[in-house]
């Protein structure tokens, strides 16, 4: 079972009135980042919660151009580049970020071309994964196992996004405020599970010491299938300190669980391949699910709040509504977590 994610949605092509500006933007990116000579073509390929993604072709070369909605901190980008350099030296295929002539990775865009910032990396070849994906369970485990085997240790701790989840009172308030909205029934129907998960997270406490650098967002939207059958991971913006076992549990839920339904064979295959590739994370109990029971509910709450906010614009509102619908259907039930643990233990 593979989650059909909306974290990165396909974009419609720009209308005729925008074509000239898109062409000018592509040429500006080529010059600013020193991407060589040749025919320039810039086209939108996706839109996620954090920004838009474009593909830029310059002659025979291709690049990913990201346009974040919020300001990106240059130091955060440099830290990400350092992580990627480490994994590349370990033999893993990862995106290569490019800087401008001044060495900046996030570059301000002229107001005439839309403003904001852009960041550029070399294009990673591969096609999006699609459901059903039981045949990808093994390659997924191999990918995560290799990442965890190569991951450097890190002294910092995860942010609250990965360690805390909305309290029962927050969820009850969101249900009340959602009373006249189309998602209220689905949200109210998951209220008991969300309250239960808040209690589970509070009882679990912080992760064990000896954290490593993890991707932390290894959902299907951020993975491509290469021509050789291997998986390549993209979108490393969330990379940072993680517990190997908690990231393994998160990946199993995001790829092999849909509400109450668990693909137990896929869980088994992923964990077996993970171990064979050198992964050492363990699922010793429900505490292993703390990360996914923080990130998924946190993201859900953020999207509900955005949809309720009168200041949210049409495009962002539509995206939030789609995310709410997907997340409420995808959120695992308590019994599903028990079955994931049992299937993983058999690997």
Steps between C-alpha positions, in 0.01 A plus 500: 500500500635839406371827623377718214653818635392855433810652654615575144214560261534537122458850371307627204709680241512880525246688288610703200535821699763334720705329229726798433582543869569127534744519207668804654524323836664198339758719331563687826561171685740385226705819525488531879612144569740475205326200346668519160367571154227349288126509451325592827164348598335543842183307586306444826498140622359506852363694793540392861411648835831686516538627144499442125737288293608571143710308249756711318666363187810680372619327187556133592506564876204501739454664839239510776401855597317541831298808587424490876197682638689608813846651532773235508792546737836480323664328797234228494574443133873478563436244772288299254777519238743363758271205571462425129875517443545241775247259349642552150848407625344182644387404150132599522333688216374830640414839349788741438416858600648785299599848612519831318822692429502626860461149641140550610261206475179702553496801268249789506293529182439844344152635573430525127540122479278422797725570798574253779795261487617214282734208560642271233626143491588255227202302376473146638378257235221260586127464488251546784402182680140389464262271688488209551867484592560176687776431246678811632498381862842339464669792319348734759659305785831491315491877451422577864749241625779653292408849619504393864824302462672805352336763722733714712428545868373839610500671838186712463148382579188505280270801513158489666346412163644149543453467876158647584153464353184713541328446834145362529374851578650631175325230299166561671534872426577430134196272473280772650638767266457265202130448568383665176775358279499189280773315691339523845343153498826331399698699757251424777513134400876490565485702822531198731809376314661846502438536874642151560812585301551821699505289817737245345746770391490672839577172676783403264739783574804603295690265268801306618845662467733441203282664237602512135422719201184372335292612203191525726254534209547176308140477381422372148482853356869546575622180335565426132534162328813476287528310174706234680219437752672679787340784694644852521401739775449871434376802698739506795373825652389327822826309556626509857539304825296184527479167677550219247219287644251787498583589141462135398158487666399823327596363159307177560185696586532748214553229239311196624206623709173663399280562803412154637654311205857367521698329223672262740700322229640835385590594859684169537685545169603856577637415844685191370662703220579779746687258727685345204616847390650578840211681666509470878178676605266290714127504569486395865147619572247773434758762601658439159205678338548829688651679200218416258239567771646849534571597141175376345264653762707820508470531124128422514441766766697754298289432190172524693613830651597628155163400354321677787706819462311763295836638383594176321490561124315282251796292380624434853147427622444241227829334589409495871159344428660225291757431771233479773302243303808288431641517851176405673473190284865408533548547876558152648265347752642362828439143383693572180805601704482171691496309170800695369694404813405135459594491130831676565586254779475212252771646275 
